[in-house]
JSON list of C-alpha atoms and ligand atoms in Angstrom, two decimals:
[
{"chain": "F", "resi": 1, "resn": "UNK", "atom": "CA", "xyz": [-13.07, 6.53, -19.59]},
{"chain": "F", "resi": 2, "resn": "UNK", "atom": "CA", "xyz": [-12.43, 10.23, -19.03]},
{"chain": "F", "resi": 3, "resn": "UNK", "atom": "CA", "xyz": [-14.52, 12.43, -16.75]},
{"chain": "F", "resi": 4, "resn": "UNK", "atom": "CA", "xyz": [-15.10, 15.86, -18.31]},
{"chain": "F", "resi": 5, "resn": "UNK", "atom": "CA", "xyz": [-15.40, 17.49, -14.89]},
{"chain": "F", "resi": 6, "resn": "UNK", "atom": "CA", "xyz": [-12.19, 16.03, -13.51]},
{"chain": "F", "resi": 7, "resn": "UNK", "atom": "CA", "xyz": [-9.10, 18.24, -13.39]},
{"chain": "F", "resi": 8, "resn": "UNK", "atom": "CA", "xyz": [-6.72, 15.28, -13.11]},
{"chain": "F", "resi": 9, "resn": "UNK", "atom": "CA", "xyz": [-8.27, 13.70, -16.23]},
{"chain": "F", "resi": 10, "resn": "UNK", "atom": "CA", "xyz": [-7.48, 16.93, -18.07]},
{"chain": "F", "resi": 11, "resn": "UNK", "atom": "CA", "xyz": [-3.92, 17.09, -16.68]},
{"chain": "F", "resi": 12, "resn": "UNK", "atom": "CA", "xyz": [-3.25, 13.39, -17.27]},
{"chain": "F", "resi": 13, "resn": "UNK", "atom": "CA", "xyz": [-4.39, 13.65, -20.88]},
{"chain": "F", "resi": 14, "resn": "UNK", "atom": "CA", "xyz": [-2.50, 16.87, -21.61]},
{"chain": "F", "resi": 15, "resn": "UNK", "atom": "CA", "xyz": [-5.52, 19.19, -21.91]},
{"chain": "F", "resi": 16, "resn": "UNK", "atom": "CA", "xyz": [-4.21, 21.32, -19.04]},
{"chain": "F", "resi": 17, "resn": "UNK", "atom": "CA", "xyz": [-0.47, 22.09, -18.96]},
{"chain": "F", "resi": 18, "resn": "UNK", "atom": "CA", "xyz": [1.55, 20.55, -16.17]},
{"chain": "F", "resi": 19, "resn": "UNK", "atom": "CA", "xyz": [5.15, 20.04, -15.15]},
{"chain": "F", "resi": 20, "resn": "UNK", "atom": "CA", "xyz": [5.39, 16.52, -16.56]},
{"chain": "F", "resi": 21, "resn": "UNK", "atom": "CA", "xyz": [8.41, 14.47, -15.50]},
{"chain": "F", "resi": 22, "resn": "UNK", "atom": "CA", "xyz": [7.42, 11.09, -16.98]},
{"chain": "F", "resi": 23, "resn": "UNK", "atom": "CA", "xyz": [4.75, 9.71, -19.28]},
{"chain": "F", "resi": 24, "resn": "UNK", "atom": "CA", "xyz": [3.73, 6.39, -20.79]},
{"chain": "F", "resi": 25, "resn": "UNK", "atom": "CA", "xyz": [0.52, 4.98, -22.26]},
{"chain": "F", "resi": 26, "resn": "UNK", "atom": "CA", "xyz": [-1.06, 4.48, -18.81]},
{"chain": "F", "resi": 27, "resn": "UNK", "atom": "CA", "xyz": [0.19, 7.41, -16.72]},
{"chain": "F", "resi": 28, "resn": "UNK", "atom": "CA", "xyz": [1.38, 10.97, -16.66]},
{"chain": "F", "resi": 29, "resn": "UNK", "atom": "CA", "xyz": [3.60, 11.90, -13.72]},
{"chain": "F", "resi": 30, "resn": "UNK", "atom": "CA", "xyz": [3.52, 15.59, -12.80]},
{"chain": "F", "resi": 31, "resn": "UNK", "atom": "CA", "xyz": [4.87, 17.84, -10.09]},
{"chain": "F", "resi": 32, "resn": "UNK", "atom": "CA", "xyz": [2.37, 18.63, -7.33]},
{"chain": "F", "resi": 33, "resn": "UNK", "atom": "CA", "xyz": [1.44, 22.36, -7.38]},
{"chain": "F", "resi": 34, "resn": "UNK", "atom": "CA", "xyz": [1.75, 22.59, -3.59]},
{"chain": "F", "resi": 35, "resn": "UNK", "atom": "CA", "xyz": [4.73, 20.35, -2.95]},
{"chain": "F", "resi": 36, "resn": "UNK", "atom": "CA", "xyz": [5.56, 18.93, 0.46]},
{"chain": "F", "resi": 37, "resn": "UNK", "atom": "CA", "xyz": [9.22, 18.92, -0.59]},
{"chain": "F", "resi": 38, "resn": "UNK", "atom": "CA", "xyz": [11.28, 19.76, -3.68]},
{"chain": "F", "resi": 39, "resn": "UNK", "atom": "CA", "xyz": [10.31, 17.23, -6.36]},
{"chain": "F", "resi": 40, "resn": "UNK", "atom": "CA", "xyz": [6.97, 16.05, -4.88]},
{"chain": "F", "resi": 41, "resn": "UNK", "atom": "CA", "xyz": [5.27, 14.26, -7.78]},
{"chain": "F", "resi": 42, "resn": "UNK", "atom": "CA", "xyz": [1.88, 12.71, -8.53]},
{"chain": "F", "resi": 43, "resn": "UNK", "atom": "CA", "xyz": [1.34, 9.60, -10.63]},
{"chain": "F", "resi": 44, "resn": "UNK", "atom": "CA", "xyz": [-1.92, 10.10, -12.53]},
{"chain": "F", "resi": 45, "resn": "UNK", "atom": "CA", "xyz": [-3.60, 7.29, -14.49]},
{"chain": "F", "resi": 46, "resn": "UNK", "atom": "CA", "xyz": [-4.87, 8.55, -17.86]},
{"chain": "F", "resi": 47, "resn": "UNK", "atom": "CA", "xyz": [-8.13, 6.65, -17.32]},
{"chain": "F", "resi": 48, "resn": "UNK", "atom": "CA", "xyz": [-10.43, 8.10, -14.70]},
{"chain": "F", "resi": 49, "resn": "UNK", "atom": "CA", "xyz": [-11.03, 6.21, -11.52]},
{"chain": "F", "resi": 50, "resn": "UNK", "atom": "CA", "xyz": [-12.01, 7.75, -8.21]},
{"chain": "F", "resi": 51, "resn": "UNK", "atom": "CA", "xyz": [-9.50, 6.01, -5.99]},
{"chain": "F", "resi": 52, "resn": "UNK", "atom": "CA", "xyz": [-8.11, 2.63, -4.90]},
{"chain": "F", "resi": 53, "resn": "UNK", "atom": "CA", "xyz": [-11.59, 1.17, -4.49]},
{"chain": "F", "resi": 54, "resn": "UNK", "atom": "CA", "xyz": [-12.29, 1.25, -8.23]},
{"chain": "F", "resi": 55, "resn": "UNK", "atom": "CA", "xyz": [-8.74, 1.10, -9.59]},
{"chain": "F", "resi": 56, "resn": "UNK", "atom": "CA", "xyz": [-8.30, -1.79, -12.06]},
{"chain": "F", "resi": 57, "resn": "UNK", "atom": "CA", "xyz": [-6.00, -4.40, -10.55]},
{"chain": "F", "resi": 58, "resn": "UNK", "atom": "CA", "xyz": [-3.56, -4.29, -13.49]},
{"chain": "F", "resi": 59, "resn": "UNK", "atom": "CA", "xyz": [-3.30, -0.48, -13.23]},
{"chain": "F", "resi": 60, "resn": "UNK", "atom": "CA", "xyz": [-2.56, -0.86, -9.52]},
{"chain": "F", "resi": 61, "resn": "UNK", "atom": "CA", "xyz": [0.35, -3.15, -10.27]},
{"chain": "F", "resi": 62, "resn": "UNK", "atom": "CA", "xyz": [1.67, -0.73, -12.89]},
{"chain": "F", "resi": 63, "resn": "UNK", "atom": "CA", "xyz": [1.40, 2.20, -10.45]},
{"chain": "F", "resi": 64, "resn": "UNK", "atom": "CA", "xyz": [3.88, 0.52, -8.13]},
{"chain": "F", "resi": 65, "resn": "UNK", "atom": "CA", "xyz": [6.33, -0.05, -10.99]},
{"chain": "F", "resi": 66, "resn": "UNK", "atom": "CA", "xyz": [6.07, 3.62, -11.91]},
{"chain": "F", "resi": 67, "resn": "UNK", "atom": "CA", "xyz": [6.48, 4.67, -8.26]},
{"chain": "F", "resi": 68, "resn": "UNK", "atom": "CA", "xyz": [9.71, 2.71, -8.06]},
{"chain": "F", "resi": 69, "resn": "UNK", "atom": "CA", "xyz": [10.99, 4.25, -11.29]},
{"chain": "F", "resi": 70, "resn": "UNK", "atom": "CA", "xyz": [10.25, 7.78, -10.03]},
{"chain": "F", "resi": 71, "resn": "UNK", "atom": "CA", "xyz": [11.74, 7.08, -6.59]},
{"chain": "F", "resi": 72, "resn": "UNK", "atom": "CA", "xyz": [14.96, 5.83, -8.20]},
{"chain": "F", "resi": 73, "resn": "UNK", "atom": "CA", "xyz": [15.06, 8.89, -10.46]},
{"chain": "F", "resi": 74, "resn": "UNK", "atom": "CA", "xyz": [14.62, 11.18, -7.45]},
{"chain": "F", "resi": 75, "resn": "UNK", "atom": "CA", "xyz": [17.47, 9.43, -5.66]},
{"chain": "F", "resi": 76, "resn": "UNK", "atom": "CA", "xyz": [19.68, 9.67, -8.72]},
{"chain": "F", "resi": 77, "resn": "UNK", "atom": "CA", "xyz": [18.87, 13.22, -9.85]},
{"chain": "F", "resi": 78, "resn": "UNK", "atom": "CA", "xyz": [17.74, 15.05, -6.70]},
{"chain": "F", "resi": 79, "resn": "UNK", "atom": "CA", "xyz": [19.99, 13.11, -4.32]},
{"chain": "F", "resi": 80, "resn": "UNK", "atom": "CA", "xyz": [17.10, 12.74, -1.89]},
{"chain": "F", "resi": 81, "resn": "UNK", "atom": "CA", "xyz": [17.73, 10.74, 1.28]},
{"chain": "F", "resi": 82, "resn": "UNK", "atom": "CA", "xyz": [14.39, 8.91, 1.28]},
{"chain": "F", "resi": 83, "resn": "UNK", "atom": "CA", "xyz": [10.96, 8.75, -0.38]},
{"chain": "F", "resi": 84, "resn": "UNK", "atom": "CA", "xyz": [7.40, 8.53, 0.93]},
{"chain": "F", "resi": 85, "resn": "UNK", "atom": "CA", "xyz": [4.63, 6.98, -1.14]},
{"chain": "F", "resi": 86, "resn": "UNK", "atom": "CA", "xyz": [1.30, 8.42, -0.01]},
{"chain": "F", "resi": 87, "resn": "UNK", "atom": "CA", "xyz": [-2.05, 7.48, -1.47]},
{"chain": "F", "resi": 88, "resn": "UNK", "atom": "CA", "xyz": [-5.29, 8.82, 0.03]},
{"chain": "F", "resi": 89, "resn": "UNK", "atom": "CA", "xyz": [-8.72, 7.26, -0.51]},
{"chain": "F", "resi": 90, "resn": "UNK", "atom": "CA", "xyz": [-11.92, 9.15, 0.34]},
{"chain": "F", "resi": 91, "resn": "UNK", "atom": "CA", "xyz": [-12.32, 12.28, 2.37]},
{"chain": "F", "resi": 92, "resn": "UNK", "atom": "CA", "xyz": [-11.73, 10.89, 5.90]},
{"chain": "F", "resi": 93, "resn": "UNK", "atom": "CA", "xyz": [-8.41, 9.58, 4.62]},
{"chain": "F", "resi": 94, "resn": "UNK", "atom": "CA", "xyz": [-7.39, 12.97, 3.25]},
{"chain": "F", "resi": 95, "resn": "UNK", "atom": "CA", "xyz": [-8.33, 12.63, -0.42]},
{"chain": "F", "resi": 96, "resn": "UNK", "atom": "CA", "xyz": [-9.13, 16.04, -1.88]},
{"chain": "F", "resi": 97, "resn": "UNK", "atom": "CA", "xyz": [-9.00, 15.33, -5.62]},
{"chain": "F", "resi": 98, "resn": "UNK", "atom": "CA", "xyz": [-11.20, 12.41, -6.60]},
{"chain": "F", "resi": 99, "resn": "UNK", "atom": "CA", "xyz": [-9.13, 10.93, -9.39]},
{"chain": "F", "resi": 100, "resn": "UNK", "atom": "CA", "xyz": [-6.71, 8.23, -8.19]},
{"chain": "F", "resi": 101, "resn": "UNK", "atom": "CA", "xyz": [-3.19, 9.51, -7.62]},
{"chain": "F", "resi": 102, "resn": "UNK", "atom": "CA", "xyz": [-0.07, 8.29, -5.90]},
{"chain": "F", "resi": 103, "resn": "UNK", "atom": "CA", "xyz": [2.13, 10.90, -4.24]},
{"chain": "F", "resi": 104, "resn": "UNK", "atom": "CA", "xyz": [5.85, 10.30, -4.56]},
{"chain": "F", "resi": 105, "resn": "UNK", "atom": "CA", "xyz": [7.54, 12.59, -2.04]},
{"chain": "F", "resi": 106, "resn": "UNK", "atom": "CA", "xyz": [11.31, 12.84, -1.94]},
{"chain": "F", "resi": 107, "resn": "UNK", "atom": "CA", "xyz": [12.62, 13.35, 1.58]},
{"chain": "F", "resi": 108, "resn": "UNK", "atom": "CA", "xyz": [15.75, 15.12, 2.65]},
{"chain": "F", "resi": 109, "resn": "UNK", "atom": "CA", "xyz": [17.56, 15.06, 5.97]},
{"chain": "F", "resi": 110, "resn": "UNK", "atom": "CA", "xyz": [16.17, 17.98, 8.00]},
{"chain": "F", "resi": 111, "resn": "UNK", "atom": "CA", "xyz": [13.45, 18.84, 5.43]},
{"chain": "F", "resi": 112, "resn": "UNK", "atom": "CA", "xyz": [11.15, 19.71, 8.34]},
{"chain": "F", "resi": 113, "resn": "UNK", "atom": "CA", "xyz": [8.18, 17.72, 6.99]},
{"chain": "F", "resi": 114, "resn": "UNK", "atom": "CA", "xyz": [6.10, 15.33, 9.04]},
{"chain": "F", "resi": 115, "resn": "UNK", "atom": "CA", "xyz": [4.09, 12.72, 7.18]},
{"chain": "F", "resi": 116, "resn": "UNK", "atom": "CA", "xyz": [2.57, 10.35, 9.68]},
{"chain": "F", "resi": 117, "resn": "UNK", "atom": "CA", "xyz": [0.01, 9.61, 12.36]},
{"chain": "F", "resi": 118, "resn": "UNK", "atom": "CA", "xyz": [-0.31, 9.37, 16.08]},
{"chain": "F", "resi": 119, "resn": "UNK", "atom": "CA", "xyz": [-0.86, 5.85, 17.45]},
{"chain": "F", "resi": 120, "resn": "UNK", "atom": "CA", "xyz": [-4.53, 5.06, 18.22]},
{"chain": "F", "resi": 121, "resn": "UNK", "atom": "CA", "xyz": [-5.24, 3.87, 21.76]},
{"chain": "F", "resi": 122, "resn": "UNK", "atom": "CA", "xyz": [-6.61, 0.33, 21.32]},
{"chain": "F", "resi": 123, "resn": "UNK", "atom": "CA", "xyz": [-6.88, -2.31, 24.01]},
{"chain": "F", "resi": 124, "resn": "UNK", "atom": "CA", "xyz": [-5.52, -5.83, 23.45]},
{"chain": "F", "resi": 125, "resn": "UNK", "atom": "CA", "xyz": [-9.15, -7.04, 23.17]},
{"chain": "F", "resi": 126, "resn": "UNK", "atom": "CA", "xyz": [-9.89, -4.45, 20.50]},
{"chain": "F", "resi": 127, "resn": "UNK", "atom": "CA", "xyz": [-6.73, -5.48, 18.63]},
{"chain": "F", "resi": 128, "resn": "UNK", "atom": "CA", "xyz": [-7.78, -9.16, 18.80]},
{"chain": "F", "resi": 129, "resn": "UNK", "atom": "CA", "xyz": [-11.29, -8.30, 17.59]},
{"chain": "F", "resi": 130, "resn": "UNK", "atom": "CA", "xyz": [-10.10, -6.25, 14.64]},
{"chain": "F", "resi": 131, "resn": "UNK", "atom": "CA", "xyz": [-7.61, -8.94, 13.65]},
{"chain": "F", "resi": 132, "resn": "UNK", "atom": "CA", "xyz": [-10.51, -11.44, 13.59]},
{"chain": "F", "resi": 133, "resn": "UNK", "atom": "CA", "xyz": [-12.67, -9.07, 11.54]},
{"chain": "F", "resi": 134, "resn": "UNK", "atom": "CA", "xyz": [-9.97, -8.61, 8.94]},
{"chain": "F", "resi": 135, "resn": "UNK", "atom": "CA", "xyz": [-9.13, -12.30, 8.53]},
{"chain": "K", "resi": 1, "resn": "AMP", "atom": "P1", "xyz": [-4.92, 14.35, -2.06]},
{"chain": "K", "resi": 1, "resn": "AMP", "atom": "O1", "xyz": [-5.10, 15.18, -0.83]},
{"chain": "K", "resi": 1, "resn": "AMP", "atom": "O2", "xyz": [-4.21, 13.05, -1.83]},
{"chain": "K", "resi": 1, "resn": "AMP", "atom": "O3", "xyz": [-6.22, 14.19, -2.83]},
{"chain": "K", "resi": 1, "resn": "AMP", "atom": "O4", "xyz": [-3.90, 15.17, -2.95]},
{"chain": "K", "resi": 1, "resn": "AMP", "atom": "C1", "xyz": [-4.27, 16.10, -3.92]},
{"chain": "K", "resi": 1, "resn": "AMP", "atom": "C2", "xyz": [-2.98, 16.77, -4.35]},
{"chain": "K", "resi": 1, "resn": "AMP", "atom": "O5", "xyz": [-3.19, 17.35, -5.62]},
{"chain": "K", "resi": 1, "resn": "AMP", "atom": "C3", "xyz": [-2.51, 17.90, -3.42]},
{"chain": "K", "resi": 1, "resn": "AMP", "atom": "O6", "xyz": [-1.19, 17.61, -2.95]},
{"chain": "K", "resi": 1, "resn": "AMP", "atom": "C4", "xyz": [-2.56, 19.14, -4.30]},
{"chain": "K", "resi": 1, "resn": "AMP", "atom": "O7", "xyz": [-1.50, 20.03, -4.03]},
{"chain": "K", "resi": 1, "resn": "AMP", "atom": "C5", "xyz": [-2.45, 18.54, -5.68]},
{"chain": "K", "resi": 1, "resn": "AMP", "atom": "N1", "xyz": [-3.05, 19.32, -6.75]},
{"chain": "K", "resi": 1, "resn": "AMP", "atom": "C6", "xyz": [-4.28, 19.89, -6.76]},
{"chain": "K", "resi": 1, "resn": "AMP", "atom": "N2", "xyz": [-4.50, 20.49, -7.95]},
{"chain": "K", "resi": 1, "resn": "AMP", "atom": "C7", "xyz": [-3.38, 20.30, -8.69]},
{"chain": "K", "resi": 1, "resn": "AMP", "atom": "C8", "xyz": [-2.99, 20.69, -10.02]},
{"chain": "K", "resi": 1, "resn": "AMP", "atom": "N3", "xyz": [-3.78, 21.41, -10.78]},
{"chain": "K", "resi": 1, "resn": "AMP", "atom": "N4", "xyz": [-1.77, 20.30, -10.45]},
{"chain": "K", "resi": 1, "resn": "AMP", "atom": "C9", "xyz": [-0.93, 19.58, -9.65]},
{"chain": "K", "resi": 1, "resn": "AMP", "atom": "N5", "xyz": [-1.26, 19.19, -8.42]},
{"chain": "K", "resi": 1, "resn": "AMP", "atom": "C10", "xyz": [-2.46, 19.55, -7.94]},
{"chain": "K", "resi": 2, "resn": "ZN", "atom": "ZN1", "xyz": [-10.35, 11.94, -13.63]}
]
């Protein structure tokens, strides 16, 4: 299913030009327009889904295979020193475009980027309680 109002549907299906670095029947992989580092790419499924919560399980498995392929290519061709996979779901988690995408971000020594979080202050009791909830 495509969503006519979704920019990533249009990019993934070639209706809007993009800097495509890889494509197969399930995905188009494009450069992010506002890259965190040189080579920052997005894996876009050709079928519309909003995010991880409605991603078909089989597509999810294929996304990870593609992420590995792109990461290896970045290592080989860009000589990056590391890679971050980042995947945001819903607004509080930083999602701004509501078509599933996996960021593949090559990292370089001294690239000056910070991709991370500060540790939350949870008591041991709170940690025990959340572990129980998630079992
Ligand atoms: P997120 O915050 O995880 O939803 O990431 C959305 C990403 O899409 C951001 O890194 C944007 O720079 C990127 N982006 C937005 N519009 C485009 C576009 N037309 N082509 C490529 N990347 C885009
Ligand atoms: Zn879409």
